[in-house]
Coordinates of C-alpha atoms and ligand atoms in Angstrom, one line a residue:
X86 CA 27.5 10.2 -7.9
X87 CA 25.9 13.1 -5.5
X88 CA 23.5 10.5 -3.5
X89 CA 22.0 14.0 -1.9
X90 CA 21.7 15.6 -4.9
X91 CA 20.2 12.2 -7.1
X92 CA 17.7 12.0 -4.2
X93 CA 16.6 15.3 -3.1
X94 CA 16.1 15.9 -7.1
X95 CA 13.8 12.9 -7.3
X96 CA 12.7 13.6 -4.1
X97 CA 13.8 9.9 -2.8
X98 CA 13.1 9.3 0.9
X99 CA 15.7 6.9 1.7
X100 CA 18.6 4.6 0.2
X101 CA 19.4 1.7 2.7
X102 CA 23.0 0.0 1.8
X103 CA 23.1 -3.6 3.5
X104 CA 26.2 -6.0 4.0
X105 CA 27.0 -9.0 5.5
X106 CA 30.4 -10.2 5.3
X107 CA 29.6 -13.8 6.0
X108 CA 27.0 -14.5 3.3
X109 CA 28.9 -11.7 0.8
X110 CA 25.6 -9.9 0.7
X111 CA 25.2 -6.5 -1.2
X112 CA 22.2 -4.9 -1.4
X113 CA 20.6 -1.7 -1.9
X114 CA 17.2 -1.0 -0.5
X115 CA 15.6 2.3 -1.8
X116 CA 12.6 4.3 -1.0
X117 CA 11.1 6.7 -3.3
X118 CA 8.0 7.4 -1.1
X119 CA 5.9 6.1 2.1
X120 CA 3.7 8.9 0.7
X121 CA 0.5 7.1 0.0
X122 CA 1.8 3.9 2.1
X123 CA 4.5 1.3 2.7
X124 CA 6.9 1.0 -0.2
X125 CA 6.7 -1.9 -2.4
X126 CA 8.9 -3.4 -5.3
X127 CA 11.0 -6.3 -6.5
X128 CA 14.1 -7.5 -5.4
X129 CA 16.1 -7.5 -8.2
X130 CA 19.4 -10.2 -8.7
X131 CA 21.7 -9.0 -10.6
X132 CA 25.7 -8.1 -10.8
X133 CA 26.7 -4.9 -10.8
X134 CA 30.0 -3.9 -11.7
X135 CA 30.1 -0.6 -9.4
X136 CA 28.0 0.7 -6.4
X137 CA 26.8 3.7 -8.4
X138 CA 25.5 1.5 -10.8
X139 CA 23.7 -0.3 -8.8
X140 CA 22.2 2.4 -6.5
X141 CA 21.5 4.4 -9.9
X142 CA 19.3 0.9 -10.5
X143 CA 17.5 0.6 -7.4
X144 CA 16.7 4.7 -6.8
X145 CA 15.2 4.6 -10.7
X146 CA 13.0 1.6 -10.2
X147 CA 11.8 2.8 -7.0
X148 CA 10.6 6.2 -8.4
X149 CA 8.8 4.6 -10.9
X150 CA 7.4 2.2 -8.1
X151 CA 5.8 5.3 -6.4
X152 CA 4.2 6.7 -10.1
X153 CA 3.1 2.9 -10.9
X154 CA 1.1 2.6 -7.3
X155 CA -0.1 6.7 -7.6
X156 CA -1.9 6.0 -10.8
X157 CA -3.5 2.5 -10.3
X158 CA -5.1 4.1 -7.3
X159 CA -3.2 2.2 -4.8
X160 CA -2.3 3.0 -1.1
X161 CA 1.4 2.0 -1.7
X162 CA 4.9 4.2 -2.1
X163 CA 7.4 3.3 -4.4
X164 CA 10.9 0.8 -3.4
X165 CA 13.0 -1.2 -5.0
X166 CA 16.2 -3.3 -3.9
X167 CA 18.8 -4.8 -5.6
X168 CA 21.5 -7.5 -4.9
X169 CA 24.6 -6.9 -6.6
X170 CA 25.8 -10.8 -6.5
X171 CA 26.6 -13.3 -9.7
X172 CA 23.9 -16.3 -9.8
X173 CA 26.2 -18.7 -8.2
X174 CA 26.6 -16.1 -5.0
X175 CA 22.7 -16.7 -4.4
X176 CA 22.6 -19.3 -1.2
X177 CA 19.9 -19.1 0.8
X178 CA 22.1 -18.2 3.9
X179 CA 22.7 -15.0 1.4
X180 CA 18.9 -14.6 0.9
X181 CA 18.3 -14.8 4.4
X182 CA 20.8 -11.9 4.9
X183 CA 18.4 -9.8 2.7
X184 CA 15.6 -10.7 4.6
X185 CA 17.0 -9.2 7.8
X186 CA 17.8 -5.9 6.0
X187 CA 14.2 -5.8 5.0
X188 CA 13.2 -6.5 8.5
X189 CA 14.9 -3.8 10.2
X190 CA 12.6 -1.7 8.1
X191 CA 10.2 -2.7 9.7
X192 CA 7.3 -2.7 7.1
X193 CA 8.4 0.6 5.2
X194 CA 9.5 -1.7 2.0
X195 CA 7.7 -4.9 1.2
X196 CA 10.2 -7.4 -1.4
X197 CA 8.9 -8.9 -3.9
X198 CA 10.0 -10.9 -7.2
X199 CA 12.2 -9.2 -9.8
X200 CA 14.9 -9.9 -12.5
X201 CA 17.0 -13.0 -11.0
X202 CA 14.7 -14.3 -8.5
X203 CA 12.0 -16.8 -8.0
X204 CA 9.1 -17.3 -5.8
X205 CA 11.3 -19.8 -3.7
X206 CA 13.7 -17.6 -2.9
X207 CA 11.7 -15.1 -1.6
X208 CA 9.7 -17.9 0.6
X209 CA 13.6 -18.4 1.6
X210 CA 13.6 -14.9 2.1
X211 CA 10.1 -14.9 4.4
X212 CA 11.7 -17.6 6.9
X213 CA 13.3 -14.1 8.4
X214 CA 10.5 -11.3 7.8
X215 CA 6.8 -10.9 6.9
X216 CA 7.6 -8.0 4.4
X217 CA 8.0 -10.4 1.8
X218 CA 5.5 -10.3 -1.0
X219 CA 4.6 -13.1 -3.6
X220 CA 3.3 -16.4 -1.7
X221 CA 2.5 -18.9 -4.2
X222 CA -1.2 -19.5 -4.9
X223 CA -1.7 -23.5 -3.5
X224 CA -0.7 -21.6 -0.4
X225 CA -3.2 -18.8 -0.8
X226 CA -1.3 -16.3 -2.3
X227 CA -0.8 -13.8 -5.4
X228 CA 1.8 -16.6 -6.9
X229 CA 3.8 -15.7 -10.2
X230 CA 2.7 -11.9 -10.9
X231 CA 3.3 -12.3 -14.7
X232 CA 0.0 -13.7 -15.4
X233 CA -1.7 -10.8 -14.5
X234 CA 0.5 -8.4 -15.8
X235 CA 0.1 -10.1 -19.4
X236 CA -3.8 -9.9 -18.0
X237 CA -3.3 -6.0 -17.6
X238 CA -1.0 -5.5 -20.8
X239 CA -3.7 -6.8 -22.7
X240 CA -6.8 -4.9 -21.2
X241 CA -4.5 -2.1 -22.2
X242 CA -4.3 -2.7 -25.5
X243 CA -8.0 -2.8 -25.8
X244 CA -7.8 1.2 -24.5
X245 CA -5.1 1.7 -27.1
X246 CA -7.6 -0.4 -30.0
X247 CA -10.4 1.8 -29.2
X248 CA -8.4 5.2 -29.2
X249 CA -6.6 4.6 -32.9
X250 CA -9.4 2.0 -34.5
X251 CA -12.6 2.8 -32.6
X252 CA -12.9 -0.8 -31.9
X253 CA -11.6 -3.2 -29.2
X254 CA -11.2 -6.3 -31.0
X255 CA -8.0 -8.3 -31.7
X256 CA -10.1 -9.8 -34.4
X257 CA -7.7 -9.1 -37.6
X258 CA -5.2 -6.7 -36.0
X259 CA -2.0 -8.1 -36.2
X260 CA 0.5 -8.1 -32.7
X261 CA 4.3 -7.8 -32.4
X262 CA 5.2 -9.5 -29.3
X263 CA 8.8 -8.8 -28.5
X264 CA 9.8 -11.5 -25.7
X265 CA 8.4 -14.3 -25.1
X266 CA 9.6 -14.9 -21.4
X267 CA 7.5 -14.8 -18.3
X268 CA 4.7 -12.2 -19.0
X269 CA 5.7 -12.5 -23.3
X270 CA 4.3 -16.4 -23.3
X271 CA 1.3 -15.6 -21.0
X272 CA 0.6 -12.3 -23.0
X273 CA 0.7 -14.7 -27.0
X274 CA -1.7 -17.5 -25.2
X275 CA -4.3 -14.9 -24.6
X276 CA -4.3 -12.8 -27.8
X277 CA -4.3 -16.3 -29.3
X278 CA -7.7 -16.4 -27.9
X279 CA -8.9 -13.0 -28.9
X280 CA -7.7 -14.2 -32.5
X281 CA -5.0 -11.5 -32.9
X282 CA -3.0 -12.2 -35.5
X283 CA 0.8 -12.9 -33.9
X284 CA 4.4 -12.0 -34.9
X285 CA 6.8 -13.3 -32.2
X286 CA 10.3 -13.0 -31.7
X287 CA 13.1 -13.8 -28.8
X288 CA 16.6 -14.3 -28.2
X289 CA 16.1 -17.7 -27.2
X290 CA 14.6 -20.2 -30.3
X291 CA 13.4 -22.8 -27.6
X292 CA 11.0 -20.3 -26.6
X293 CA 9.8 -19.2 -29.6
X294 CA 9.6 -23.1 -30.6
X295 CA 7.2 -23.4 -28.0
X296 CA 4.8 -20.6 -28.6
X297 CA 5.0 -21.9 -33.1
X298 CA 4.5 -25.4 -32.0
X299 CA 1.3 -24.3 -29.7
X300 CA -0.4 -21.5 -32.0
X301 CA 0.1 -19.8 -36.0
X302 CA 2.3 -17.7 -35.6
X303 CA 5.2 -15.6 -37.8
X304 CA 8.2 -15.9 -36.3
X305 CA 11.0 -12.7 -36.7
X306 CA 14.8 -12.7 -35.7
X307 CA 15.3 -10.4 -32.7
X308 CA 16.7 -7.5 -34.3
X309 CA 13.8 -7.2 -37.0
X310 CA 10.8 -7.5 -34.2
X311 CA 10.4 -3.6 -33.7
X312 CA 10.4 -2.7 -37.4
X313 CA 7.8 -5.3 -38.1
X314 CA 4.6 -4.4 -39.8
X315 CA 1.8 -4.3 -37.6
X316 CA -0.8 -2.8 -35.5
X317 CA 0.5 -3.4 -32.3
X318 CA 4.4 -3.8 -31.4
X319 CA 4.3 -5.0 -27.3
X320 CA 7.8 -4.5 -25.9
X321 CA 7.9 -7.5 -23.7
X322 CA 11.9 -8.2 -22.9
X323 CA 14.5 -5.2 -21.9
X324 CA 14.2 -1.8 -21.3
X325 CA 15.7 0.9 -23.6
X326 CA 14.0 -0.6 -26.8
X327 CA 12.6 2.5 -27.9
X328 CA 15.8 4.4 -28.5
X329 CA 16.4 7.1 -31.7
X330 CA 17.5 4.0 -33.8
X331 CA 14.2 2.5 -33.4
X332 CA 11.5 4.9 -33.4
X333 CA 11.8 6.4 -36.9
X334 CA 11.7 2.2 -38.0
X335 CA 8.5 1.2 -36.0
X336 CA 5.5 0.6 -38.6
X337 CA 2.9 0.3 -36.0
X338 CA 0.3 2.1 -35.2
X339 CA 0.7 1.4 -31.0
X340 CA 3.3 0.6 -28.5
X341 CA 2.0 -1.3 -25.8
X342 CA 3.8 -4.0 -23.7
X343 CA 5.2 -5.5 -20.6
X344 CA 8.4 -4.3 -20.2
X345 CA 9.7 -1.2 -17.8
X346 CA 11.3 1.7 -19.0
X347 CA 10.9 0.9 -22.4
X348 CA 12.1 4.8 -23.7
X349 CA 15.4 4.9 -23.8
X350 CA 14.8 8.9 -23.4
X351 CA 11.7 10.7 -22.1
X352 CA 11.9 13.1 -25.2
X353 CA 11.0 9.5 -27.4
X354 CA 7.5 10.2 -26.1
X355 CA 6.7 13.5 -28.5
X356 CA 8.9 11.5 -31.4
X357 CA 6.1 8.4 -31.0
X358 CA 3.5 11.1 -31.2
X359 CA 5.1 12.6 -34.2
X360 CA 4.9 9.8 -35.9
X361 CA 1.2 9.1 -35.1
X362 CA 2.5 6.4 -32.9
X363 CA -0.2 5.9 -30.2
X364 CA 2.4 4.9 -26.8
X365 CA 0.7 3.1 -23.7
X366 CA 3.5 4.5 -20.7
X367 CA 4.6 1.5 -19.4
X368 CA 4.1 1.9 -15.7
X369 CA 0.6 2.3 -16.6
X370 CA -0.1 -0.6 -19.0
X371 CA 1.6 -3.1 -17.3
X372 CA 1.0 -2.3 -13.3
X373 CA -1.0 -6.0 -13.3
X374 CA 1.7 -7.5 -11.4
X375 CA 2.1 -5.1 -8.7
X376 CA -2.3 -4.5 -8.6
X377 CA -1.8 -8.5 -7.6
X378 CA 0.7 -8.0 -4.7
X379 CA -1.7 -5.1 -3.4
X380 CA -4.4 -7.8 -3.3
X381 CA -2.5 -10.3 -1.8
X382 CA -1.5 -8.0 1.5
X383 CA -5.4 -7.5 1.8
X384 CA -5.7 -10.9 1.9
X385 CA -5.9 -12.6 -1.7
X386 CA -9.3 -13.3 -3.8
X387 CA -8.2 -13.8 -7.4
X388 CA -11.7 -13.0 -8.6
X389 CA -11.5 -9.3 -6.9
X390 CA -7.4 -9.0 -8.6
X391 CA -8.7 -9.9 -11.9
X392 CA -11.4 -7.0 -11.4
X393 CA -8.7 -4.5 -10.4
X394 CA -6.1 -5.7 -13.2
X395 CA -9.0 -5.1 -16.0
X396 CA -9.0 -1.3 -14.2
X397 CA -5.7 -0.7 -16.1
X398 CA -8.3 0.0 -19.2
X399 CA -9.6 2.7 -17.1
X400 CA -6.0 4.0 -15.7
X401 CA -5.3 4.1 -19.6
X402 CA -8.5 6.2 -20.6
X403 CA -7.9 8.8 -18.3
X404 CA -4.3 9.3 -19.8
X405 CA -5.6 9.0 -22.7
X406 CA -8.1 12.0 -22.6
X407 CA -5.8 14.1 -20.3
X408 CA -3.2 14.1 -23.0
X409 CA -5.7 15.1 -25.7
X410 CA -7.0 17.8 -24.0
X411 CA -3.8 19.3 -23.1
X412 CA -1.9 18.8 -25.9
X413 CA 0.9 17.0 -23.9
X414 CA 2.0 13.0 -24.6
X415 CA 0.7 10.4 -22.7
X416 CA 3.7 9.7 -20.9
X417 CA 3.3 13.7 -19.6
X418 CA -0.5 12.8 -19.3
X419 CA 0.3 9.9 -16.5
X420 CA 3.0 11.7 -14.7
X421 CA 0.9 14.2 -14.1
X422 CA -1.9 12.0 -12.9
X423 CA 0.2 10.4 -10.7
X424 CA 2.1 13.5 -9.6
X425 CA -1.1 15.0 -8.6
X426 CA -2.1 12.0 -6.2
X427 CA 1.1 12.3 -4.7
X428 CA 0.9 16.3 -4.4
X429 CA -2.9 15.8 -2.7
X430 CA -1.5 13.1 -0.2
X431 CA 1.1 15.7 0.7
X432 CA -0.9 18.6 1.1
X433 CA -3.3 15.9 3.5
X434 CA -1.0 15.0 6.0
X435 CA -0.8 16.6 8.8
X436 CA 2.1 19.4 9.2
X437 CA 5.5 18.4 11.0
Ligands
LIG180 P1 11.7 -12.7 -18.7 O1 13.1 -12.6 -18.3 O2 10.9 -13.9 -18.2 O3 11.5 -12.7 -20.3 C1 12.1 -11.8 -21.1 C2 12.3 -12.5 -22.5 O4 12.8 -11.6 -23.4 C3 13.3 -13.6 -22.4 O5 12.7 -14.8 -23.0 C4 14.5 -13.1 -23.3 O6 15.1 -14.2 -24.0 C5 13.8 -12.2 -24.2 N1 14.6 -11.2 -24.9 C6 15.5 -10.4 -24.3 N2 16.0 -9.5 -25.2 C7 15.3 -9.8 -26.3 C8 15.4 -9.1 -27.6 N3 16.2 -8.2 -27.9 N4 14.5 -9.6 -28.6 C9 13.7 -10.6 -28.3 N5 13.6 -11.2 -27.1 C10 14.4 -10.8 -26.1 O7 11.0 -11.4 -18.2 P2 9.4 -11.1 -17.9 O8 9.1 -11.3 -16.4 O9 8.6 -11.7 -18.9 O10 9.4 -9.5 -18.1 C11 9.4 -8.9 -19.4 C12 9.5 -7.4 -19.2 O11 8.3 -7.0 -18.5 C13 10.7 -6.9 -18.4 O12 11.1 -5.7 -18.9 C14 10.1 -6.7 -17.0 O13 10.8 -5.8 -16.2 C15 8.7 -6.2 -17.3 N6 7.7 -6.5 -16.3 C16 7.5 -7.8 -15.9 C17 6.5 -8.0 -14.9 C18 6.2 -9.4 -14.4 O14 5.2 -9.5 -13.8 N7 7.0 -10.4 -14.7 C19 5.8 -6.9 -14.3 C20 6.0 -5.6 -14.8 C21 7.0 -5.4 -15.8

C-alpha cells in the first residue's frame, strides 16, 4: 500500500505506528482530522494478519470518525487505533504500552472502547494518560456506550417510520434485528416496549435464548435474518452485510441498525433506493455511542446525553430532505452534510 497516496486521497492527517518490544505491542493510531477538534475513536483489538491490513482498518474507521462527529454537530475530528495482538497477547503491561502511545499525542486522539476491549482495559489504559474515554458511570462517567447507541438506533428508526409510513409508531410494524450482542440486546428490550413486533437472529443460540426467554419473539437462523419479511431489517452485527447477494433478497421496507459500514460497496446505496428500500447511513443512525463520549469530556449529565442522542432524529431528517430534494441517496445526502461542515471549518481557520 501507497500510505501517501491512501492518505492524501482521504485527506488523512496522520498515521502514528507504535511498538514496544517488551510488552509485544502493535498498534496503529490514525488521524483523519483535528479539523473541527481533537480526534476521537475506539481502540479496536483485533489480529491482523499483515500491517497493511491493519492500517487499511484504522485509516477507514477514522474517516468515518470525522463524518460521524461532522454531522452530529460535534466539535470532534475523526481517529481510530488498532492493536494487532491475539486475545491472549492483551496484559495490562501491553495495554499500558498503548496508553503511552496515546499520550505522546498529547490530546490529538482520545481512545475509547471498540471491538476486543472492555471498559477495564481502558481504565488499565488511563493509569498512563487522560486521553482515554469511557469511565464507567458509578464513577461518573459515560459507561458502556451501547446503550445509547441502541437509544440513537431507535430514534432513528422513528425518522425512517415517519418518511415511508407517515407514522412513528412501532405499534404493529414488525423489526428484523440482526445481532443481538452489545447494542442488538439493548436495541430488542426497547422496541419490546414500543410493542414492535420482533424477528431476532444471531450466531450465538445463548443469546438469542435470552432475548426468547425474556420477550415474544420469532427466532431466524443467521443466514435467513436479511431476507426476512418485515418492515424494518436493523443490521446490528458485522460490517459488509449489505453486499450484491443480499440487496436484491431484503423484503423490507428500511435499513436501519447499529452496525458500521454495513454497505459492502458505496454503489449498494442507489441499489437500496432502486428497490424502494429507504437506508438510514450508518454513521448517522447510530452516532449514540460517540454523542455519549462527547458528553462525558464536558463533564457527564446523562439527562443532557439522552437529549443529544434523541437529536439523531433530527441528523436523520435533514438527510432525509437533502436527498429528496437533490435527487441523490441518503448516504450522498449525509456526506455531503458532513463534507460541508468540514469544508466551512476549513475555510474558518486562520491561513498558514
Ligand atoms: P457485539 O460484538 O457485542 O455484538 C455483535 C453480535 O452479532 C454478537 O452477538 C454476534 O454473535 C452477532 N453476529 C455476528 N455475526 C452475525 C450474523 N451473521 N448473524 C447474526 N448475528 C451475528 O457488538 P456490538 O457492540 O453490539 O456492535 C454491533 C455493531 O454495531 C458492530 O458493527 C459495531 O461496530 C456497531 N457499533 C457499535 C457501537 C457500540 O456502542 N457498541 C457503536 C457504533 C457502532
Amino acid at each position: 500500500m501507497d500510505l501517501f497516496k491512501v492518505m492524501a486521497k482521504e485527506g488523512h492527517e496522520q498515521l502514528v505506528v507504535s511498538t514496544d518490544p517488551e510488552t509485544g505491542l502493535r498498534a496503529i493510531i490514525a488521524i483523519h482530522s483535528t479539523l473541527l477538534g481533537p480526534s476521537l475513536g475506539g481502540c479496536r483489538f483485533w489480529f491482523y494478519k499483515t500491517f497493511d491490513e491493519a492500517a487499511a482498518d484504522a485509516l477507514r474507521l477514522s474517516r468515518a470518525m470525522t463524518y460521524k462527529a461532522a454531522i452530529c454537530g460535534l466539535n470532534l475530528g475523526g481517529g481510530k487505533a488498532v492493536i494487532s495482538a491475539r486475545p491472549e497477547e492483551k496484559t495490562p503491561a501491553l495495554l499500558r504500552a498503548f496508553g503511552r502511545a496515546v499520550d505522546s499525542l498529547a490530546g490529538l486522539y482520545f481512545t475509547a472502547e471498540d471491538v476486543g476491549m472492555t471498559l477495564s482495559d481502558l481504565d488499565v489504559i488511563r493509569e498512563v494518560t487522560r486521553y482515554a474515554t469511557g469511565i464507567p458511570e458509578d464513577r461518573g462517567g459515560s459507561g458502556d456506550p451501547s446503550v445509547m447507541t441502541a437509544r440513537g438506533v431507535l430514534h432513528g428508526m422513528r425518522r425512517c417510520l415517519i418518511e415511508v409510513f407517515g407514522s412513528d409508531s412501532f405499534r404493529g410494524r414488525t423489526v428484523a434485528v440482526q445481532g443481538l450482542g452489545k447494542v442488538g440486546r439493548h436495541l430488542v428490550e426497547l422496541l419490546h416496549r414500543e410493542e414492535a413486533d420482533l424477528i431476532v437472529s444471531d450466531l450465538d443460540a445463548s443469546r438469542v435464548r435470552d432475548v426468547t426467554s425474556k420477550m415474544e419473539a420469532k427466532v431466524l437462523p443467521p443466514s435467513r435474518i436479511p431476507a426476512a419479511a418485515c418492515d424494518i431489517f436493523a443490521p446490528c452485527a458485522m460490517g459488509g452485510v449489505l453486499n450484491s447477494v443480499v440487496i436484491p433478497k431484503l423484503r423490507c421496507r428500511i435499513v436501519a441498525g447499529s452496525a458500521n459500514n454495513q454497505l459492502a460497496m458505496a454503489e449498494g446505496a442507489r441499489r437500496l433506493q432502486k428497490r424502494g428500500i429507504l437506508y438510514a447511513p450508518d454513521y448517522v443512525i447510530n452516532a449514540g455511542g460517540l454523542i455519549n463520549i462527547a458528553c462525558e469530556m464536558e463533564g457527564y449529565r446523562k439527562d443532557r446525553a439522552e437529549e443529544r442522542v434523541a437529536g439523531i432524529t433530527e441528523n436523520l431528517a435533514r438527510v432525509f430532505a437533502r436527498a429528496k430534494e437533490e435527487k441523490i441517496t441518503p448516504l450522498e445526502a449525509a456526506d455531503r452534510l458532513a463534507e460541508e461542515r468540514l469544508a466551512k471549518a476549513r475555510a474558518d481557520r486562520s491561513p498558514v
